Coordinates of C-alpha atoms in Angstrom, one line a residue:
M205 CA -7.7 10.2 25.3
T206 CA -8.4 13.5 23.6
N207 CA -6.1 15.3 26.0
L208 CA -3.4 12.8 25.5
A209 CA -3.7 13.1 21.7
T210 CA -3.4 16.8 21.9
S211 CA -0.4 16.7 24.2
I212 CA 1.4 14.1 22.1
T213 CA 0.9 16.1 18.9
A214 CA 2.3 19.3 20.5
L215 CA 5.3 17.4 21.9
F216 CA 6.0 15.7 18.5
E217 CA 5.9 19.0 16.7
Q218 CA 8.6 20.3 19.0
G219 CA 11.0 17.7 17.8
N220 CA 14.1 17.2 19.9
N221 CA 13.3 20.4 21.8
A222 CA 10.3 18.9 23.5
P223 CA 10.5 18.6 27.3
R224 CA 12.0 15.2 27.9
D225 CA 10.1 14.2 31.0
E226 CA 6.8 15.3 29.5
A227 CA 7.5 13.4 26.3
R228 CA 8.4 10.2 28.2
D229 CA 5.4 10.5 30.4
A230 CA 3.0 11.0 27.4
F231 CA 4.6 8.0 25.7
L232 CA 4.2 5.7 28.7
R233 CA 0.5 6.6 29.0
L234 CA 0.1 5.8 25.3
R235 CA 2.0 2.6 25.6
D236 CA -0.3 1.4 28.4
G237 CA -3.3 2.1 26.2
L238 CA -1.8 0.2 23.3
S239 CA -0.9 -2.7 25.5
L240 CA -4.5 -3.0 26.7
G241 CA -5.9 -2.6 23.2
T242 CA -7.9 0.5 24.1
V243 CA -5.8 2.6 21.8
R244 CA -5.0 1.6 18.2
A245 CA -2.7 3.0 15.5
A246 CA -5.5 2.4 13.0
E247 CA -9.2 1.5 13.4
P248 CA -12.2 0.6 11.2
D249 CA -13.9 3.6 9.6
A250 CA -16.8 2.9 7.3
S251 CA -16.5 6.3 5.7
S252 CA -13.0 5.7 4.5
P253 CA -12.4 4.2 1.0
T254 CA -10.2 1.5 2.6
G255 CA -12.6 0.9 5.5
W256 CA -9.8 2.1 7.9
R257 CA -8.4 5.3 9.2
V258 CA -5.0 5.9 10.8
N259 CA -4.6 7.6 14.2
V260 CA -1.7 9.9 13.4
W261 CA -1.2 11.0 17.0
V262 CA -0.7 7.4 18.1
K263 CA 2.2 6.9 15.6
Q264 CA 3.6 10.3 16.7
G265 CA 3.5 9.1 20.3
I266 CA 5.3 5.9 19.5
L267 CA 8.1 7.9 17.8
L268 CA 8.4 10.0 21.0
G269 CA 9.2 6.7 22.8
F270 CA 12.0 6.1 20.3
R271 CA 13.3 9.7 20.4
F272 CA 13.4 10.1 24.2
G273 CA 14.3 6.6 25.2
D274 CA 17.8 5.7 26.6
I275 CA 19.7 2.7 25.4
V276 CA 20.1 0.3 28.4
D277 CA 21.2 -3.3 29.0
M278 CA 18.2 -5.5 28.7
G279 CA 20.2 -8.7 29.0
V280 CA 19.0 -11.8 30.9
A281 CA 20.6 -14.6 32.9
K282 CA 23.4 -12.5 34.3
G283 CA 24.9 -11.4 31.0
R284 CA 24.7 -14.8 29.2
W285 CA 22.4 -13.1 26.6
S286 CA 23.1 -9.4 26.1
F287 CA 20.5 -7.1 24.5
F288 CA 20.6 -3.4 24.3
D289 CA 17.5 -1.3 23.5
K290 CA 15.6 1.8 24.4
D291 CA 14.4 1.7 28.0
T292 CA 11.0 2.9 26.8
L293 CA 10.5 -0.3 24.7
P294 CA 10.8 -3.3 27.0
M295 CA 9.4 -6.7 26.2
K296 CA 5.8 -7.4 27.1
R297 CA 5.0 -9.5 30.2
I298 CA 2.1 -11.8 29.4
E299 CA 0.2 -13.5 32.2
A300 CA -1.4 -16.9 31.8
S301 CA -4.7 -15.3 32.7
S302 CA -4.6 -13.3 29.5
G303 CA -5.5 -16.4 27.5
V304 CA -2.5 -15.8 25.2
R305 CA -0.2 -18.7 24.4
I306 CA 3.5 -17.9 23.9
V307 CA 5.1 -21.3 23.1
P308 CA 8.7 -21.6 24.3
G309 CA 11.4 -21.1 21.8
G310 CA 12.6 -17.5 21.4
S311 CA 9.5 -15.4 20.6
S312 CA 9.3 -11.7 21.5
V313 CA 6.5 -9.3 21.9
R314 CA 7.2 -5.6 22.6
E315 CA 5.3 -3.7 25.3
G316 CA 2.8 -1.5 23.5
A317 CA 1.5 -4.4 21.3
Y318 CA -1.9 -5.9 22.0
L319 CA -2.6 -9.6 21.8
A320 CA -6.3 -10.6 22.3
P321 CA -7.3 -13.8 24.2
G322 CA -6.8 -16.9 22.3
V323 CA -3.8 -15.7 20.3
I324 CA -1.1 -18.3 19.7
C325 CA 2.5 -17.4 19.1
M326 CA 4.7 -20.1 17.7
P327 CA 8.4 -19.8 18.1
P328 CA 10.3 -17.9 17.0
M329 CA 8.1 -14.9 16.0
Y330 CA 8.1 -11.2 16.8
V331 CA 5.3 -8.6 17.4
N332 CA 6.4 -5.0 17.4
I333 CA 5.0 -2.0 19.3
G334 CA 1.7 -0.6 18.1
A335 CA 0.6 -3.9 16.6
W336 CA -2.9 -5.2 17.3
V337 CA -3.7 -8.9 17.0
G338 CA -7.3 -10.1 17.3
E339 CA -8.9 -13.0 19.1
G340 CA -8.0 -16.5 18.1
S341 CA -5.3 -15.6 15.6
M342 CA -2.1 -17.5 15.2
I343 CA 1.3 -16.0 14.5
D344 CA 3.4 -18.9 13.3
S345 CA 7.1 -19.6 13.4
H346 CA 9.6 -17.0 11.9
A347 CA 6.7 -14.6 11.3
L348 CA 6.8 -10.9 11.9
V349 CA 4.0 -8.5 12.8
G350 CA 5.5 -5.1 12.4
S351 CA 5.0 -1.8 14.1
C352 CA 1.3 -0.6 14.1
A353 CA 0.1 -3.5 11.9
Q354 CA -3.5 -4.5 12.5
V355 CA -4.3 -8.2 12.4
G356 CA -7.9 -9.2 12.8
A357 CA -9.5 -12.2 14.6
R358 CA -9.0 -15.8 13.5
V359 CA -6.2 -14.9 11.2
H360 CA -3.4 -17.3 10.4
V361 CA -0.1 -15.6 9.8
S362 CA 1.8 -18.6 8.5
A363 CA 5.5 -19.6 9.0
G364 CA 7.9 -17.1 7.6
A365 CA 5.3 -14.5 6.7
Q366 CA 6.3 -10.9 7.1
V367 CA 3.5 -8.4 7.9
G368 CA 5.4 -5.2 7.6
G369 CA 4.9 -2.2 9.9
V370 CA 4.4 1.3 8.8
I371 CA 5.3 3.8 11.5
E372 CA 6.5 6.5 9.2
P373 CA 5.3 8.6 7.5
V374 CA 2.9 9.1 10.4
G375 CA -0.1 9.8 8.1
A376 CA 0.3 6.6 6.2
L377 CA -2.0 3.6 6.9
P378 CA -0.3 0.6 8.4
V379 CA -0.7 -2.9 7.0
I380 CA -4.2 -4.1 7.7
I381 CA -5.3 -7.8 7.7
E382 CA -9.0 -8.3 8.5
D383 CA -10.8 -11.1 10.2
D384 CA -10.5 -14.7 9.0
A385 CA -7.8 -14.1 6.4
L386 CA -5.1 -16.6 5.7
I387 CA -1.5 -15.3 5.1
G388 CA 0.5 -18.1 3.6
G389 CA 4.0 -19.1 4.3
N390 CA 6.9 -16.9 3.2
T391 CA 4.5 -14.1 2.1
G392 CA 5.3 -10.4 2.4
I393 CA 2.6 -7.8 3.1
Y394 CA 4.1 -4.3 3.1
E395 CA 3.6 -0.5 2.8
G396 CA 0.1 -0.3 4.1
A397 CA -1.6 -2.9 1.9
V398 CA -5.1 -3.8 3.1
I399 CA -6.2 -7.4 3.1
K400 CA -10.0 -7.6 3.5
A401 CA -11.8 -10.3 5.5
R402 CA -11.6 -13.9 4.5
A403 CA -9.0 -13.3 1.8
V404 CA -6.4 -16.0 1.2
I405 CA -2.8 -14.9 0.3
A406 CA -1.0 -18.0 -1.1
A407 CA 2.5 -19.0 0.0
G408 CA 5.2 -16.9 -1.6
T409 CA 3.0 -13.9 -2.6
V410 CA 4.5 -10.4 -2.1
L411 CA 2.1 -7.5 -1.8
T412 CA 3.0 -3.8 -1.3
G413 CA 0.8 -0.7 -1.0
S414 CA 1.7 0.0 -4.6
T415 CA 1.4 -3.4 -6.2
P416 CA -1.3 -3.9 -8.8
V417 CA -3.3 -7.2 -8.5
Y418 CA -4.8 -8.9 -11.6
D419 CA -8.3 -10.2 -10.9
L420 CA -8.9 -13.0 -13.4
V421 CA -12.4 -13.6 -12.0
R422 CA -13.8 -10.1 -12.5
G423 CA -11.5 -9.2 -15.4
I424 CA -10.1 -6.1 -13.7
I425 CA -6.7 -4.8 -12.5
I426 CA -6.8 -3.6 -8.9
A427 CA -4.4 -0.7 -9.0
P428 CA -3.5 1.5 -6.0
T429 CA -3.8 5.3 -6.3
A430 CA -2.0 8.2 -4.8
D431 CA -4.5 8.4 -1.9
R432 CA -5.5 4.8 -1.7
P433 CA -3.1 1.8 -1.1
L434 CA -3.7 -1.6 -2.4
V435 CA -6.9 -3.2 -1.1
V436 CA -7.3 -6.9 -1.7
P437 CA -11.1 -7.7 -1.9
E438 CA -12.9 -9.7 0.6
G439 CA -12.7 -13.5 0.0
A440 CA -10.1 -13.1 -2.8
V441 CA -7.6 -16.0 -3.3
V442 CA -4.3 -14.4 -4.4
V443 CA -1.5 -16.5 -5.8
P444 CA 2.0 -15.6 -7.2
G445 CA 1.9 -15.1 -11.0
A446 CA 4.1 -13.7 -13.7
R447 CA 3.7 -11.1 -16.5
A448 CA 5.9 -11.0 -19.6
V449 CA 8.2 -8.0 -19.9
S450 CA 7.3 -6.4 -23.3
G451 CA 9.8 -3.5 -23.3
G452 CA 13.5 -3.3 -24.1
K453 CA 15.3 -6.7 -24.1
G454 CA 12.5 -8.3 -22.2
P455 CA 11.0 -10.4 -25.1
Q456 CA 14.5 -11.4 -26.4
W457 CA 15.7 -12.5 -23.0
G458 CA 12.3 -14.1 -22.0
L459 CA 11.9 -12.0 -18.9
S460 CA 8.9 -11.8 -16.7
L461 CA 7.9 -9.9 -13.6
A462 CA 6.2 -11.3 -10.5
T463 CA 2.5 -10.4 -10.5
P464 CA -0.1 -11.3 -7.8
V465 CA -3.2 -12.8 -9.4
I466 CA -6.7 -13.4 -8.0
V467 CA -7.6 -16.8 -9.3
K468 CA -10.9 -17.3 -7.4
Y469 CA -13.0 -16.1 -4.6
R470 CA -13.3 -18.1 -1.4
D471 CA -15.9 -20.8 -1.3
S472 CA -16.9 -23.7 1.1
R473 CA -14.1 -25.8 -0.4
T474 CA -11.5 -23.1 0.3
D475 CA -12.9 -22.7 3.9
T476 CA -12.4 -26.4 4.6
R477 CA -8.8 -26.3 3.5
T478 CA -7.8 -23.1 5.3
E479 CA -9.7 -23.3 8.6
L480 CA -7.4 -23.3 11.6
E481 CA -7.2 -26.6 13.4
T482 CA -9.5 -26.5 16.4
W483 CA -7.5 -29.3 18.2
I484 CA -4.4 -27.2 18.7
R485 CA -6.5 -24.6 20.6

């Protein structure tokens, strides 16, 4: 992949002047690797403060696919359903032998996304290019796994949850959700936030890469920095909270701002309540 990475970086830096056929060929080779899970937009790195590093060239290559793709008719059933998208970004064809379940009902997975064996996709849900979903995870109804997002093994992305993708800027870390985490219903995880292993994000919580989280257990505020996005600690249980507005008319009007709060760290009781049901697998 070293040669491919070098080629993609050179083509990306040429912008719209890059040789079209070369750019499309490089993108298709990258897309194949992403689909197989052998190439990732981000990967674990113990030397990084977040535990992860972004592969800039992969995100550059995905952008080549958008830049040099042609809009074509991707409709089905002889025009009964019309769809128009870049020809470089078709839907992924998933075989029964892959061990992935796509339950009927309107779900879509773009080519260039990786779904490991045992993944279950409940309708309707969407997984975008560059995303990586680990073994035994469930992407529930009306959930999104955005471009380049990395979702670990045995994760439950609950109904209505939005795992945002970060494709630009190319040097920014995408959203990371590590193994055995639970992402509750109608949550939003955006802007490269990192959710460490076994964390529980309660329903309705919204986290971004710049959101401070108030840890009641340890008595600290987990605040992102310029070079480090929000990292939710391993095993943390995060719920929606509120903080009073002290400035301006805030006190007079009784205003408060939404604030994520860590109320506990995961224990055996939490594990029992959050484990994925084995019988549906």
